[in-house]
Short mmCIF file of C-alpha atoms and ligand atoms in Angstrom, two decimals:
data_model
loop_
_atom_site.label_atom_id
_atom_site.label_comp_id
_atom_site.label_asym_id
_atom_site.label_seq_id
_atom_site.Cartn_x
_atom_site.Cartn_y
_atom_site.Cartn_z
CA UNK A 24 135.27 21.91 129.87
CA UNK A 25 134.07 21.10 126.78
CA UNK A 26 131.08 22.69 127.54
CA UNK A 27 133.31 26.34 127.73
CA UNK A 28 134.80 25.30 124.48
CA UNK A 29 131.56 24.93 122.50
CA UNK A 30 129.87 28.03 123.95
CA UNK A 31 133.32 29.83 122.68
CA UNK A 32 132.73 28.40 119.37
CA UNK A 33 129.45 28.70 118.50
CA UNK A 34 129.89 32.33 119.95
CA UNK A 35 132.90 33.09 118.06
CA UNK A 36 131.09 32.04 114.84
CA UNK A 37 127.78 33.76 115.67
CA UNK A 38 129.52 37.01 116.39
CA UNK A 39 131.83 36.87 113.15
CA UNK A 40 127.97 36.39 111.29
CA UNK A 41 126.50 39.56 112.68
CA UNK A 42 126.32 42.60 110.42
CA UNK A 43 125.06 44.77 112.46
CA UNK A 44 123.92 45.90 115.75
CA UNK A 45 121.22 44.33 116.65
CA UNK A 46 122.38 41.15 115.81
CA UNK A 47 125.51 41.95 117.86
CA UNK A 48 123.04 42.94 120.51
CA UNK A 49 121.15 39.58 120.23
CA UNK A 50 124.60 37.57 120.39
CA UNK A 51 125.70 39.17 123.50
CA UNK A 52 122.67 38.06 124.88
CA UNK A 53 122.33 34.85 124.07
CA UNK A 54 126.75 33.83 124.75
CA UNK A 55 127.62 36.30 127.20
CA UNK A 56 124.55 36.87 129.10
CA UNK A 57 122.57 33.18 129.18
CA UNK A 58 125.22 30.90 128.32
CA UNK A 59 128.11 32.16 131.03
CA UNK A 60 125.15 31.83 133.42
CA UNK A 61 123.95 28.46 131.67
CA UNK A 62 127.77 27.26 132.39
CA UNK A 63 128.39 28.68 135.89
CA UNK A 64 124.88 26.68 137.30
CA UNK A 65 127.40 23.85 136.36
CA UNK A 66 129.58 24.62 138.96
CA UNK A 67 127.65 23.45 141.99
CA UNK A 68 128.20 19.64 141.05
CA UNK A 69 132.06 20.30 141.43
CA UNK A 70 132.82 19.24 144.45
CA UNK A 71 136.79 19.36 144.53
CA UNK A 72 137.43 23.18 145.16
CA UNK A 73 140.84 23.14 143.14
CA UNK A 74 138.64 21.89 140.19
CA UNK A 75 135.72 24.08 141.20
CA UNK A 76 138.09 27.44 140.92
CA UNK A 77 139.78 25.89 137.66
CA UNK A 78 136.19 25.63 136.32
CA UNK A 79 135.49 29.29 136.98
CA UNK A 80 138.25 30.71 135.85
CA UNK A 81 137.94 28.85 132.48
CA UNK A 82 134.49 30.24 132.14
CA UNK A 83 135.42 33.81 133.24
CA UNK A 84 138.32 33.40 130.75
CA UNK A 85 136.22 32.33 127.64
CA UNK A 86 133.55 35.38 128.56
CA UNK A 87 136.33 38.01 128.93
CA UNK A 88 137.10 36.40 124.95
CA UNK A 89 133.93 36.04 124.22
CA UNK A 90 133.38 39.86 125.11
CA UNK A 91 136.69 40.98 123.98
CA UNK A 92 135.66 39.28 120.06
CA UNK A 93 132.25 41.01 120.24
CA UNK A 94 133.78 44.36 121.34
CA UNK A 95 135.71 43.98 117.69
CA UNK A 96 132.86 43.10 115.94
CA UNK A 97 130.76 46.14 117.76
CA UNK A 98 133.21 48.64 116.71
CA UNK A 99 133.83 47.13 113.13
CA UNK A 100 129.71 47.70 112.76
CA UNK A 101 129.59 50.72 114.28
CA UNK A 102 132.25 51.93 111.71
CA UNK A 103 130.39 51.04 108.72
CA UNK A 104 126.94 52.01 110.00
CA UNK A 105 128.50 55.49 110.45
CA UNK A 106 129.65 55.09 106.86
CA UNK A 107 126.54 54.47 105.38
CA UNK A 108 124.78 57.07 107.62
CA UNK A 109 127.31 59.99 106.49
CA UNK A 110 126.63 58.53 102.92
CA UNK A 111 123.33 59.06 103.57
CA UNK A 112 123.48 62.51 105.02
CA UNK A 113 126.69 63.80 102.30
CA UNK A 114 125.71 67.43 101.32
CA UNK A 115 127.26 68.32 98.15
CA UNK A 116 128.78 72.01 98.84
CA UNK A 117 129.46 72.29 95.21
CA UNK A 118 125.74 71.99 94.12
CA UNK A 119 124.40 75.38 93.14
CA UNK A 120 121.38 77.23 95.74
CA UNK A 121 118.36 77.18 95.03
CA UNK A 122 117.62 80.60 94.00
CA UNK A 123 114.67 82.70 95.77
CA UNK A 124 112.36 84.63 93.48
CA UNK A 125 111.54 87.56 94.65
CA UNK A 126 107.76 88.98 93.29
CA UNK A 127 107.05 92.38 91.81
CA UNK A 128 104.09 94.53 91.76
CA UNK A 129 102.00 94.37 88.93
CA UNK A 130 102.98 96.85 86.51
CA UNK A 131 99.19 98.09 87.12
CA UNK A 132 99.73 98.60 90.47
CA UNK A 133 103.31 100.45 89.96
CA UNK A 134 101.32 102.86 87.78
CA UNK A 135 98.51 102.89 90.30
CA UNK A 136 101.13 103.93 93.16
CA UNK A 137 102.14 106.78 91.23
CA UNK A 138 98.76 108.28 90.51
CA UNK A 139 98.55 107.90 94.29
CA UNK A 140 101.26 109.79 95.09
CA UNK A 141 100.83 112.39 92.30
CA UNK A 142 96.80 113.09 93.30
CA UNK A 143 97.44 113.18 97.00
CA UNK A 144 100.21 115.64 96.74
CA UNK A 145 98.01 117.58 94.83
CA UNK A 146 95.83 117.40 97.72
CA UNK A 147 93.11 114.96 96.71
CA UNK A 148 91.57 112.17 99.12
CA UNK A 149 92.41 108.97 97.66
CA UNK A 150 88.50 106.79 98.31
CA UNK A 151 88.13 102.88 97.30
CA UNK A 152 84.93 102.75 95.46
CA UNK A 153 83.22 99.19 94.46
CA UNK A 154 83.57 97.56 91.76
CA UNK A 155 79.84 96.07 91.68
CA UNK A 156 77.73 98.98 91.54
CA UNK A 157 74.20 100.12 92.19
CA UNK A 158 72.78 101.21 88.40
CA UNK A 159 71.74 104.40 90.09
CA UNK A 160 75.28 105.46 90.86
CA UNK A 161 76.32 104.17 87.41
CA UNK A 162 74.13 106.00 85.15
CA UNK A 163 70.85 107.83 86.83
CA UNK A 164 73.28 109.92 89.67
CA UNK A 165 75.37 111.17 86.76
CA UNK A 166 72.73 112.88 84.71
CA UNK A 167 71.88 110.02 82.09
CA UNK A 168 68.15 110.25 80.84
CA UNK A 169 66.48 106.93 80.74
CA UNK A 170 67.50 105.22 77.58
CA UNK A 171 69.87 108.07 76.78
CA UNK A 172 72.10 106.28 74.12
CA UNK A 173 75.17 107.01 76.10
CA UNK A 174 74.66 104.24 78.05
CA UNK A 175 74.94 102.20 75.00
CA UNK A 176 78.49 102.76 74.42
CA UNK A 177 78.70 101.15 77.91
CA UNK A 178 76.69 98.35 78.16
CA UNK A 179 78.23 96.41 80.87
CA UNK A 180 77.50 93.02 82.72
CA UNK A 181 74.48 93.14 85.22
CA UNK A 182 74.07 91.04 88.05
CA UNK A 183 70.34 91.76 88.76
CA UNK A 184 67.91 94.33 87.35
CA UNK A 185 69.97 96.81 90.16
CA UNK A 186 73.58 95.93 90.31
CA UNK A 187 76.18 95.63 87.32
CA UNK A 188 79.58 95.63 87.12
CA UNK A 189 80.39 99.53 86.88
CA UNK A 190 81.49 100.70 83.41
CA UNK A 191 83.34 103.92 85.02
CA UNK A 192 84.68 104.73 88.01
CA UNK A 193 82.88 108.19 87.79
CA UNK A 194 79.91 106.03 89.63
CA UNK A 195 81.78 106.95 92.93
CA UNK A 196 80.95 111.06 92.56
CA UNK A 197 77.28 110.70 93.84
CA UNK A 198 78.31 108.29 96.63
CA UNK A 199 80.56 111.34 97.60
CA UNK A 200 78.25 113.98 97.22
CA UNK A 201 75.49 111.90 99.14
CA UNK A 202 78.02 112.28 102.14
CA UNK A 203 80.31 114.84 102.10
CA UNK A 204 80.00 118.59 101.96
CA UNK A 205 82.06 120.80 99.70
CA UNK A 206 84.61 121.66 99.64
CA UNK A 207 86.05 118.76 98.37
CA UNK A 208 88.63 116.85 96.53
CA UNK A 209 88.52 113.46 95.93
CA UNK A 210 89.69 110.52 93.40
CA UNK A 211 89.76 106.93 93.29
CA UNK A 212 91.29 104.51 90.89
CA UNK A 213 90.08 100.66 90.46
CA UNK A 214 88.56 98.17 88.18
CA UNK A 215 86.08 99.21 85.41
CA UNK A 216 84.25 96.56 82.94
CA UNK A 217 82.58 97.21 79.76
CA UNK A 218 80.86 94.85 77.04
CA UNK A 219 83.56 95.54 74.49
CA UNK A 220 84.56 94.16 71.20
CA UNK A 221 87.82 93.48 72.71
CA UNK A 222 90.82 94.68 70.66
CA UNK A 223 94.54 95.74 71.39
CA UNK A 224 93.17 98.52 73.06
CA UNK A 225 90.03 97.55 74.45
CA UNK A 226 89.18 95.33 77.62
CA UNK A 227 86.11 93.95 78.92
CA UNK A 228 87.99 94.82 82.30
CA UNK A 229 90.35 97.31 82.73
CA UNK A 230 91.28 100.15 85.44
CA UNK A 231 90.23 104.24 85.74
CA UNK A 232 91.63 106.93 87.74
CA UNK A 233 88.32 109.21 88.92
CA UNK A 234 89.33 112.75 90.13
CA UNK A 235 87.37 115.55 91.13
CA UNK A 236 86.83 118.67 92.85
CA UNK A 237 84.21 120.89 94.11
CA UNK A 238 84.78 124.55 95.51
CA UNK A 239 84.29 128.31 95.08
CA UNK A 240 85.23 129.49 91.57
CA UNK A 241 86.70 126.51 90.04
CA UNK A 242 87.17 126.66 86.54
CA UNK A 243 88.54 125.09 83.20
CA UNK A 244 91.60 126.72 83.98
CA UNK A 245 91.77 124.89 87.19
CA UNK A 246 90.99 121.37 85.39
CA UNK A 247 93.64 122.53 82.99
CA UNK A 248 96.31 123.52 85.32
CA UNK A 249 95.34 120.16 87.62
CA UNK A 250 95.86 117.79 84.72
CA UNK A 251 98.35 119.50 83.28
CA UNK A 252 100.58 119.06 86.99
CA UNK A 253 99.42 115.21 86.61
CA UNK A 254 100.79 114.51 83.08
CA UNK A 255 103.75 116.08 83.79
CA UNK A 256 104.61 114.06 86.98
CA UNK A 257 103.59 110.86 85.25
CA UNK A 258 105.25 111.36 82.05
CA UNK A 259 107.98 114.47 82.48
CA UNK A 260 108.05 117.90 82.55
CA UNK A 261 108.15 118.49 78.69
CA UNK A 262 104.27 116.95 78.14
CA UNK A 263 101.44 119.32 76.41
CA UNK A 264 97.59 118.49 77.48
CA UNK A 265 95.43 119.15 74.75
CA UNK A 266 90.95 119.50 75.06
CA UNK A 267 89.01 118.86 72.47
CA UNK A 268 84.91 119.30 72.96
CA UNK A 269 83.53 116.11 73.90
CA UNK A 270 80.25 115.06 75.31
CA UNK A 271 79.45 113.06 78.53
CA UNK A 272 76.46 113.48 80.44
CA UNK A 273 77.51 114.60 83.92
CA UNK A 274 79.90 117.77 82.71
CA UNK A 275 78.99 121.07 81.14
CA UNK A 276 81.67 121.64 79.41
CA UNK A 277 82.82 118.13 78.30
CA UNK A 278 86.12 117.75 76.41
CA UNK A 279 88.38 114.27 75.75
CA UNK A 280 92.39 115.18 76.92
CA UNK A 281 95.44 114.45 75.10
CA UNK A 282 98.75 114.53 75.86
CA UNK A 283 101.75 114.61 73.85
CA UNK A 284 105.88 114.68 74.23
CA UNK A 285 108.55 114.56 71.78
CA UNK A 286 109.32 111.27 73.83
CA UNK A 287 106.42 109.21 73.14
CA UNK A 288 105.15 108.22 70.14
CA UNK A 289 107.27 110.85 68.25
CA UNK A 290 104.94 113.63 69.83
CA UNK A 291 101.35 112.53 68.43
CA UNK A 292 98.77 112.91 70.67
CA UNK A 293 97.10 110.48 72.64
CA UNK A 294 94.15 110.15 74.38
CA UNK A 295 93.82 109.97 77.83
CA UNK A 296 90.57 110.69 78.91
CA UNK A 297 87.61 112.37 79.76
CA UNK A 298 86.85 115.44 81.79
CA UNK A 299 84.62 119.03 82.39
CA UNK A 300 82.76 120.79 84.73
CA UNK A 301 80.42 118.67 86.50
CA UNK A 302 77.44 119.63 85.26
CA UNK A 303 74.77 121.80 87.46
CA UNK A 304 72.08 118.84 87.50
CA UNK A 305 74.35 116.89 89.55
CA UNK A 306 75.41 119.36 91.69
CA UNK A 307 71.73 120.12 92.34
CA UNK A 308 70.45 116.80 92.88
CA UNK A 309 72.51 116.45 95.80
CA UNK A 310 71.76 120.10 96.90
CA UNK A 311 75.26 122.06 96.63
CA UNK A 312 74.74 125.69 95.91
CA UNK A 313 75.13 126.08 92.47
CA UNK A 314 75.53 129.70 92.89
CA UNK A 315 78.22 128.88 95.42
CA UNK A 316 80.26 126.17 94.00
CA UNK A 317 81.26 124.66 90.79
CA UNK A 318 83.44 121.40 90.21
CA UNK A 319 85.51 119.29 87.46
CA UNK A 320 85.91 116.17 86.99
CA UNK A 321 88.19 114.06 84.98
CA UNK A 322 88.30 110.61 84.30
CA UNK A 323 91.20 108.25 82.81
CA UNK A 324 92.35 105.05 81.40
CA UNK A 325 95.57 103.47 83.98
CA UNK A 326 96.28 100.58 81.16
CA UNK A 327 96.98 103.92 78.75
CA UNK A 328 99.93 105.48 80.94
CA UNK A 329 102.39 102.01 80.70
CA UNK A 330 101.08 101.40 77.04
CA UNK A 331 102.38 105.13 76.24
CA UNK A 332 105.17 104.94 78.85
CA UNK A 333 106.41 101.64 77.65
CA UNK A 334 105.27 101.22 74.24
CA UNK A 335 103.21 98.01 75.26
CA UNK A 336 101.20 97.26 71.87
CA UNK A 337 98.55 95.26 72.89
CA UNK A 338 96.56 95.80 76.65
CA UNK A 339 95.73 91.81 76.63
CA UNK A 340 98.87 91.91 78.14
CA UNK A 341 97.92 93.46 81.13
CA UNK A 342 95.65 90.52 82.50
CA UNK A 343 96.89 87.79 80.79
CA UNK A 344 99.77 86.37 83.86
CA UNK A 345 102.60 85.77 81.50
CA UNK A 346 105.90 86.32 83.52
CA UNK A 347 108.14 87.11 80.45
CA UNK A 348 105.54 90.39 80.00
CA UNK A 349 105.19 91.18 83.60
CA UNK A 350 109.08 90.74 84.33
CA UNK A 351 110.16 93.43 82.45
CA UNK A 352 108.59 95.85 84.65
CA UNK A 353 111.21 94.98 87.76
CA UNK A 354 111.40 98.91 89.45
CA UNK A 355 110.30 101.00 86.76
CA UNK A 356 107.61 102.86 87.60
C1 FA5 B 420 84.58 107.77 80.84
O1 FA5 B 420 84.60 106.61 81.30
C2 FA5 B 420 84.27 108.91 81.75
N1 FA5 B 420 83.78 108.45 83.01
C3 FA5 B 420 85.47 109.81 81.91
C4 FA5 B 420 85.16 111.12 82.55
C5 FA5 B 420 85.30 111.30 83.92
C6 FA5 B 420 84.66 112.18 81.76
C7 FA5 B 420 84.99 112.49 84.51
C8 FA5 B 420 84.33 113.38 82.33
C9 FA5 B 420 84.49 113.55 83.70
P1 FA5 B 420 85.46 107.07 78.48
O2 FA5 B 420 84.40 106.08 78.18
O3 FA5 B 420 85.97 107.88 77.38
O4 FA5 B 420 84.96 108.10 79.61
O5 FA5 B 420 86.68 106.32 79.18
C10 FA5 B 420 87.73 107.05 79.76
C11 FA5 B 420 89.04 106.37 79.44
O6 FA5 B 420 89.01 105.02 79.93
C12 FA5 B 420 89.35 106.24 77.95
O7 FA5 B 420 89.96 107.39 77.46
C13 FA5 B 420 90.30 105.09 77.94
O8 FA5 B 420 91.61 105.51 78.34
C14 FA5 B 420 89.75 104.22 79.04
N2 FA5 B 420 88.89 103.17 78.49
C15 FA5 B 420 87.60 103.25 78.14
N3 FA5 B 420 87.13 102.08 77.68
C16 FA5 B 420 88.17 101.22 77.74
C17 FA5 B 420 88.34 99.84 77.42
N4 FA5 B 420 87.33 99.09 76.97
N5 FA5 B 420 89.56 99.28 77.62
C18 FA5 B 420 90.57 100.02 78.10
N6 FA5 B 420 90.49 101.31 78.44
C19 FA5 B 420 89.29 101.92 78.25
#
C-alpha cells in the first residue's frame, strides 16, 4: 500500500511541476503508464484474493486520481499555451494598411503616347528605329558631304569607326527608303544622343519625333497643313506654326518651326524643330522618281512639348528619377 501512496505523491508533485505539455506528456508516462504497471506486477505475490482485489482497486483508484490531477493540469496548460499563442498571433485592426503605390508612365512616355495617337490618325506608320546606328544612316544616307561641318554641331558618341549612338532620329529615312516603295508615310520617335555642353535645355540624351512622307505632289503646304494639325492636337486648337529658312542637309527647302499660343509662354514663339522637303539627292540615291514624287520631312524635340506644356525649366529633370518631379505628372497628358 504504501507503494500506491508514494507513486500518488511523487505523481501529484511531478504533475503540479509541469508547465507545459510535454512535460505533462512525460509525467503521464512515467505515473500512469510505467508505474500503475510497475505496481500491478505486485499483485501476483498476493495470495489472499480479498487482499488481492483490495490491492487492485487501490491501484485503479490512485490512477483514476492520478489521471483525474493530470487532466487539470492538461487543461490549465493548454489554456495558457493558447494564451500565449493568440498573443502571438493578435492582429491589431486599428493599425493603418499599408498603402499600395501605384506607378505612372514617365511623363516622356505620356507625351510619346500622344504623338502616337496624333501621327497615326493622321495616317502615318508608327516604325521603332535603333538607337545605335550605322554612320551611314546617320550622316552619308542623308546627304552630308564628308567633313561637311554639319556634322559638327552633332558630334555624338561612337562605338567603332561604323556605329555611334545616333544624333537624330532622321537616320531611320534611308532605312525606309532602302525597303519600302512610295507612297509612304512614316514616323518614329525614340532616343537621340549628342556631345552637348549640357545646359537647361540641352541633353547628351534626349528623345525626337521623325515624320515623313513621300507621294505625288506634296508640298510645303502639305508640311504646313501636317504640322500645323499636330501642334494643334498637342497643344490646342488656338496654336500658330511659324517657318523660318533654316539649313539641314537632307531638305530643299529647310526651315526651323515655331509655335506659339496666348497660353504658353505669353504667346512667344518657340522652337520646335526642324523640317523641308527632302531633298532630291536622297530621293535619288534610293531611286524614287524624282519627277514622280516629292516628300517632307520634319523632325522634333519630345522633352520640348512638356517643358512648353508644363513650364518645366530645366530638361535635367527629365532623366534624373526624382519622384517629387515625376509625380506631378499623375494623368496629364
Ligand atoms: C534635327 O535633329 C533634324 N534631324 C530635324 C529635322 C528632321 C529637320 C527632318 C528637317 C527634316 P535639330 O538638330 O535642330 O534638327 O534638332 C531638332 C530638335 O531636337 C530641336 O529643335 C530640339 O527640340 C531637339 N534637340 C536638339 N538637340 C537637343 C539637345 N541636345 N537636347 C534636347 N533637345 C534637343
Amino acid at each position: 500500500m504504501n507503494d500506491i501512496e508514494s507513486l500518488e505523491r511523487e505523481a501529484h508533485e511531478a504533475v503540479a511541476a509541469c508547465t507545459d505539455s510535454q512535460s505533462l506528456r512525460e509525467a503521464t508516462d512515467r505515473y500512469v503508464k510505467n508505474g500503475v504497471q510497475a505496481l500491478m506486477k505486485g499483485i501476483g505475490a498476493i495470495k489472499d484474493p480479498d487482499e488481492k482485489r483490495a490491492f487492485g482497486k487501490a491501484v485503479n483508484d490512485a490512477k483514476a486520481r492520478i489521471t483525474a490531477e493530470i487532466d487539470a493540469r492538461g487543461e490549465a496548460i493548454s489554456q495558457k499555451e493558447r494564451a500565449i499563442q493568440f498573443e502571438a498571433e493578435r492582429i491589431d485592426v486599428t493599425m493603418p494598411g499599408r498603402r499600395q503605390t501605384v506607378g505612372l508612365e514617365h511623363i516622356l512616355q505620356q507625351t510619346t503616347n500622344k504623338i502616337k495617337r496624333v501621327l497615326g490618325g493622321l495616317g502615318f506608320e508608327y516604325r521603332e528605329s535603333p538607337e545605335l546606328e550605322l554612320f551611314k544612316y546617320n550622316f552619308d544616307a542623308l546627304n552630308y558631304p564628308p567633313d561637311h561641318p554639319a556634322m559638327d554641331d552633332q558630334d555624338t558618341f561612337y562605338v567603332d569607326a561604323d556605329h555611334l549612338l545616333r544624333t537624330q532620329c532622321t537616320a531611320m529615312q534611308g532605312r525606309v527608303f532602302e525597303t519600302v516603295q512610295p507612297p509612304l508615310r512614316m514616323f518614329t520617335v525614340g532616343r537621340t544622343y549628342r556631345n552637348e555642353a549640357v545646359d537647361r535645355t540641352h541633353g547628351h540624351t534626349f528623345h525626337q519625333v521623325d515624320c515623313f512622307m513621300i507621294d505625288e505632289g506634296v508640298s510645303m503646304a502639305n508640311l504646313k497643313g501636317t504640322l500645323g494639325l499636330f501642334a494643334r492636337a498637342m497643344f490646342g486648337d488656338d496654336v500658330k506654326v511659324r517657318f523660318r529658312p533654316d539649313f539641314f542637309p537632307f531638305v530643299e527647302p529647310g526651315v526651323d518651326y515655331a509655335i506659339s499660343t496666348p497660353k504658353l509662354k505669353g504667346g512667344e514663339w518657340v522652337e520646335l524643330g526642324g523640317a523641308g522637303l527632302i531633298h532630291p539627292n536622297i530621293l535619288e540615291r534610293y531611286g524614287i522618281d524624282t519627277r514622280r514624287y516629292s516628300g517632307f520631312a520634319f523632325g522634333l524635340g519630345v522633352e520640348r512639348i512638356p517643358m512648353m506644356a508644363y513650364g518645366v525649366d530645366d530638361l535635367r529633370h527629365f532623366l534624373e528619377n526624382d519622384l517629387r518631379f515625376l509625380e506631378q505628372f499623375r494623368q496629364r497628358a
